[in-house]
Short mmCIF file of C-alpha atoms and ligand atoms in Angstrom, two decimals:
data_model
loop_
_atom_site.label_atom_id
_atom_site.label_comp_id
_atom_site.label_asym_id
_atom_site.label_seq_id
_atom_site.Cartn_x
_atom_site.Cartn_y
_atom_site.Cartn_z
CA MET X 1121 -24.34 13.11 -6.13
CA ASN X 1122 -25.28 9.49 -5.78
CA PRO X 1123 -29.07 9.41 -5.17
CA GLU X 1124 -28.62 6.21 -3.14
CA THR X 1125 -26.32 7.85 -0.61
CA GLU X 1126 -27.79 7.68 2.87
CA TYR X 1127 -26.74 10.60 4.96
CA ARG X 1128 -26.22 10.24 8.67
CA GLU X 1129 -27.67 12.09 11.61
CA GLY X 1130 -26.34 15.58 12.18
CA LEU X 1131 -26.38 16.65 8.51
CA ASP X 1132 -28.35 19.86 9.14
CA GLN X 1133 -26.14 20.81 12.08
CA LEU X 1134 -23.04 20.15 10.01
CA ALA X 1135 -24.39 22.43 7.25
CA ALA X 1136 -25.13 25.16 9.81
CA HIS X 1137 -21.52 25.00 10.98
CA TYR X 1138 -20.23 25.29 7.40
CA HIS X 1139 -22.50 28.33 6.97
CA ALA X 1140 -20.63 29.91 9.89
CA VAL X 1141 -17.28 28.76 8.48
CA LEU X 1142 -17.98 30.54 5.18
CA ARG X 1143 -18.70 33.76 7.04
CA LEU X 1144 -15.56 33.37 9.17
CA LEU X 1145 -13.50 32.90 6.00
CA GLY X 1146 -14.74 36.29 4.76
CA GLU X 1147 -17.39 35.05 2.35
CA ASP X 1148 -21.04 35.96 2.05
CA PRO X 1149 -22.96 32.69 2.52
CA GLY X 1150 -26.06 34.43 1.17
CA ARG X 1151 -24.67 35.10 -2.30
CA ASP X 1152 -26.07 33.07 -5.18
CA GLY X 1153 -23.21 30.65 -5.72
CA LEU X 1154 -22.87 29.81 -2.05
CA GLN X 1155 -26.46 29.32 -0.98
CA LYS X 1156 -26.36 25.55 -1.25
CA THR X 1157 -22.69 25.21 -0.38
CA PRO X 1158 -22.99 24.51 3.37
CA MET X 1159 -25.29 21.54 2.69
CA ARG X 1160 -23.14 20.35 -0.22
CA VAL X 1161 -20.03 20.41 1.98
CA ALA X 1162 -21.86 18.70 4.84
CA LYS X 1163 -22.92 15.91 2.48
CA ALA X 1164 -19.43 15.64 0.99
CA MET X 1165 -17.89 15.37 4.45
CA GLN X 1166 -20.34 12.67 5.43
CA VAL X 1167 -19.37 10.72 2.31
CA LEU X 1168 -15.66 11.16 3.05
CA THR X 1169 -16.18 9.86 6.60
CA ARG X 1170 -18.74 7.16 5.82
CA GLY X 1171 -16.30 4.53 7.08
CA TYR X 1172 -17.28 5.31 10.69
CA ALA X 1173 -20.68 3.75 10.02
CA GLN X 1174 -19.33 0.65 8.26
CA ASN X 1175 -18.00 -2.61 9.68
CA PRO X 1176 -14.92 -3.88 7.83
CA HIS X 1177 -14.88 -7.23 9.69
CA LYS X 1178 -18.40 -8.00 8.52
CA VAL X 1179 -17.43 -7.24 4.93
CA LEU X 1180 -14.79 -9.97 5.08
CA THR X 1181 -16.78 -12.56 7.04
CA ASP X 1182 -19.70 -12.19 4.62
CA ALA X 1183 -17.50 -13.58 1.83
CA LEU X 1184 -15.32 -16.28 3.38
CA PHE X 1185 -14.80 -19.32 1.21
CA GLU X 1186 -13.15 -22.56 2.30
CA GLU X 1187 -10.31 -23.27 -0.14
CA LYS X 1188 -7.08 -25.30 -0.06
CA TYR X 1189 -5.03 -22.70 -1.97
CA ASN X 1190 -2.16 -21.70 0.30
CA GLN X 1191 0.10 -19.54 -1.83
CA MET X 1192 0.32 -15.77 -1.77
CA VAL X 1193 -2.72 -13.79 -2.95
CA ILE X 1194 -1.91 -10.21 -3.97
CA VAL X 1195 -4.35 -7.41 -4.65
CA LYS X 1196 -2.29 -4.43 -5.75
CA ASP X 1197 -2.92 -0.87 -6.92
CA ILE X 1198 -6.07 -0.34 -4.87
CA ASP X 1199 -6.71 3.39 -5.25
CA PHE X 1200 -7.76 5.25 -2.14
CA PHE X 1201 -8.54 8.75 -0.89
CA SER X 1202 -8.42 9.57 2.81
CA MET X 1203 -8.18 12.66 4.99
CA CYS X 1204 -5.37 13.36 7.41
CA GLU X 1205 -6.57 13.82 10.94
CA HIS X 1206 -4.23 16.78 11.48
CA HIS X 1207 -5.49 19.14 8.78
CA MET X 1208 -8.51 17.30 7.36
CA LEU X 1209 -6.91 17.57 3.93
CA PRO X 1210 -6.80 14.65 1.53
CA PHE X 1211 -4.04 12.12 1.22
CA TYR X 1212 -4.34 9.66 -1.61
CA GLY X 1213 -2.51 6.91 -3.42
CA LYS X 1214 -2.43 3.15 -3.67
CA VAL X 1215 -2.70 0.24 -1.28
CA HIS X 1216 -1.16 -3.14 -2.02
CA VAL X 1217 -2.26 -6.16 -0.01
CA ALA X 1218 -0.85 -9.69 0.13
CA TYR X 1219 -2.01 -12.60 2.24
CA ILE X 1220 -1.33 -16.30 2.46
CA PRO X 1221 -4.57 -18.20 3.10
CA ASN X 1222 -4.93 -20.74 5.87
CA GLY X 1223 -7.97 -22.72 4.76
CA TYR X 1224 -10.09 -19.70 3.82
CA ILE X 1225 -9.98 -17.07 1.12
CA THR X 1226 -12.11 -13.95 0.84
CA GLY X 1227 -13.71 -12.27 -2.15
CA LEU X 1228 -11.09 -10.08 -3.88
CA SER X 1229 -13.37 -7.07 -3.92
CA LYS X 1230 -13.72 -7.37 -0.15
CA ILE X 1231 -10.05 -6.48 0.32
CA ALA X 1232 -10.66 -3.26 -1.62
CA ARG X 1233 -13.81 -2.65 0.44
CA VAL X 1234 -11.83 -2.93 3.67
CA VAL X 1235 -9.38 -0.34 2.29
CA ASP X 1236 -12.34 1.84 1.38
CA ILE X 1237 -13.86 1.68 4.87
CA PHE X 1238 -10.69 2.51 6.80
CA SER X 1239 -9.70 5.26 4.38
CA HIS X 1240 -13.12 6.93 4.75
CA ARG X 1241 -12.25 7.98 8.30
CA LEU X 1242 -9.87 10.63 9.59
CA GLN X 1243 -6.49 8.94 9.44
CA VAL X 1244 -2.75 8.99 9.55
CA GLN X 1245 -1.16 6.80 6.92
CA GLU X 1246 0.58 4.57 9.47
CA ARG X 1247 -2.68 3.73 11.26
CA LEU X 1248 -4.52 3.16 7.99
CA THR X 1249 -1.83 0.63 7.04
CA GLN X 1250 -2.00 -1.13 10.40
CA GLN X 1251 -5.80 -1.23 10.56
CA ILE X 1252 -6.08 -2.87 7.14
CA LYS X 1253 -3.47 -5.46 8.17
CA ASP X 1254 -5.10 -6.13 11.56
CA CYS X 1255 -8.58 -6.46 10.09
CA ILE X 1256 -7.50 -9.06 7.53
CA GLN X 1257 -5.35 -10.91 10.06
CA ASP X 1258 -8.02 -11.01 12.78
CA THR X 1259 -10.93 -11.89 10.50
CA LEU X 1260 -9.46 -14.22 7.90
CA LYS X 1261 -6.76 -15.67 10.19
CA PRO X 1262 -4.39 -16.33 7.28
CA MET X 1263 -0.75 -17.51 7.55
CA GLY X 1264 0.24 -13.87 7.18
CA VAL X 1265 -0.73 -10.49 5.73
CA MET X 1266 1.32 -7.61 4.37
CA VAL X 1267 0.04 -4.18 3.49
CA VAL X 1268 1.99 -1.45 1.66
CA VAL X 1269 0.58 2.06 1.27
CA GLU X 1270 2.04 4.72 -1.04
CA ALA X 1271 0.52 8.18 -0.73
CA LYS X 1272 0.79 11.88 -1.40
CA HIS X 1273 -0.43 14.23 1.33
CA MET X 1274 -2.11 17.46 0.25
CA CYS X 1275 -1.27 19.03 3.61
CA MET X 1276 2.36 18.78 2.46
CA GLN X 1277 1.58 19.91 -1.10
CA MET X 1278 -0.88 22.80 -0.79
CA ARG X 1279 0.32 24.29 2.48
CA GLY X 1280 3.03 23.92 5.13
CA VAL X 1281 6.24 22.60 3.62
CA GLU X 1282 4.73 22.75 0.07
CA LYS X 1283 6.53 19.76 -1.40
CA GLN X 1284 4.64 18.55 -4.48
CA ASN X 1285 6.39 15.31 -5.27
CA SER X 1286 7.21 13.53 -2.07
CA ILE X 1287 5.61 10.13 -1.68
CA THR X 1288 5.24 8.46 1.71
CA THR X 1289 5.46 4.67 1.88
CA THR X 1290 4.31 2.68 4.89
CA SER X 1291 4.07 -1.05 5.43
CA ASP X 1292 2.99 -3.52 8.05
CA PHE X 1293 2.95 -7.30 8.13
CA SER X 1294 2.24 -10.35 10.24
CA GLY X 1295 2.89 -14.08 10.40
CA ALA X 1296 4.75 -15.55 7.42
CA PHE X 1297 5.76 -12.06 6.29
CA ASN X 1298 8.09 -11.84 9.29
CA GLN X 1299 10.43 -13.80 7.03
CA ALA X 1300 12.45 -11.46 4.83
CA LYS X 1301 12.16 -13.92 1.90
CA THR X 1302 8.35 -13.77 1.95
CA ARG X 1303 8.37 -9.97 2.09
CA GLU X 1304 10.85 -9.96 -0.79
CA GLU X 1305 8.59 -12.17 -2.89
CA PHE X 1306 5.73 -9.70 -2.38
CA MET X 1307 7.88 -6.65 -3.07
CA ASN X 1308 9.28 -8.26 -6.25
CA LEU X 1309 5.78 -9.01 -7.47
CA LEU X 1310 4.76 -5.42 -6.67
CA ARG X 1311 7.61 -4.00 -8.69
CA GLY X 1312 6.76 -6.15 -11.73
CA GLU X 1313 4.91 -4.39 -14.50
CA SER X 1314 1.22 -5.25 -14.56
CA LYS X 1315 0.34 -6.95 -17.83
CA ARG X 1316 -2.62 -5.61 -19.74
CA ILE X 1317 -5.27 -8.27 -19.51
N1 GTP V 1915 3.16 10.50 10.46
C1 GTP V 1915 2.22 11.13 9.76
N2 GTP V 1915 2.21 12.45 9.74
C2 GTP V 1915 1.25 13.07 9.01
C3 GTP V 1915 0.29 12.39 8.29
N3 GTP V 1915 -0.50 13.30 7.68
C4 GTP V 1915 -0.03 14.50 8.02
N4 GTP V 1915 1.05 14.37 8.83
C5 GTP V 1915 1.94 15.35 9.49
O1 GTP V 1915 1.39 15.76 10.70
C6 GTP V 1915 2.24 16.77 11.17
C7 GTP V 1915 1.48 17.72 12.07
O2 GTP V 1915 2.46 18.57 12.60
P1 GTP V 1915 2.18 19.89 13.40
O3 GTP V 1915 3.49 20.58 13.65
O4 GTP V 1915 1.33 19.59 14.59
O5 GTP V 1915 1.26 20.70 12.39
P2 GTP V 1915 1.66 21.86 11.38
O6 GTP V 1915 2.21 23.05 12.12
O7 GTP V 1915 0.47 22.13 10.52
O8 GTP V 1915 2.83 21.18 10.54
P3 GTP V 1915 3.36 21.48 9.07
O9 GTP V 1915 2.59 20.58 8.14
O10 GTP V 1915 4.82 21.11 9.10
O11 GTP V 1915 3.12 22.93 8.76
C8 GTP V 1915 2.87 17.38 9.94
O12 GTP V 1915 4.25 17.11 9.98
C9 GTP V 1915 2.21 16.62 8.77
O13 GTP V 1915 3.09 16.44 7.68
C10 GTP V 1915 0.32 10.98 8.33
O14 GTP V 1915 -0.49 10.29 7.72
N5 GTP V 1915 1.30 10.40 9.07
ZN1 ZN V 1916 -2.20 16.81 7.32
#
């Protein structure tokens, strides 16, 4: 556990609920291995939902730089883990973001931080995609943004339909990406092999 993690209000209550959950699942929460488990799970769940307490707009505005560059900027292969709001099971994969600046650029890491914030909330993949796009569009006001998310959903792998290999792809875009040619340019660059640098 990261010693710098700040846990939010309600941690003890959350742990008490997980104590009850263990019992309801047929376990003995008093046995050696499980004594600390309710608190561990409560802390883990607070980490996985830390995005509720974070402001993605502020992350971007804190690192806005005036710059004349007005070609496409692509940050691809941003790993993420999120939890589906239906089953609270993980879905995970990669986010690819492209934007065309309009006088301002943002720090590259900030794009990944925005992904991190929205994915650390209960989500559906479509909304995650849209929220990342909207946040960059509304804050940076670029000529356009496009976001592509590729993910595997554990609620489809471990339970339910039990399909191990299906990948869900979602995308959303604005502005210049309304033009098929611009979207194509991004998709072609996404498909290209990343060079080792
Ligand atoms: N569109 C969308 N659906 C999702 C996402 N994550 C999980 N789901 C789906 O949410 C649906 C919930 O359907 P329900 O019929 O209410 O729940 P369920 O009985 O558990 O469904 P099954 O998973 O088919 O067993 C399922 O089809 C899941 O595959 C997501 O990010 N986007
Ligand atoms: Zn689910």
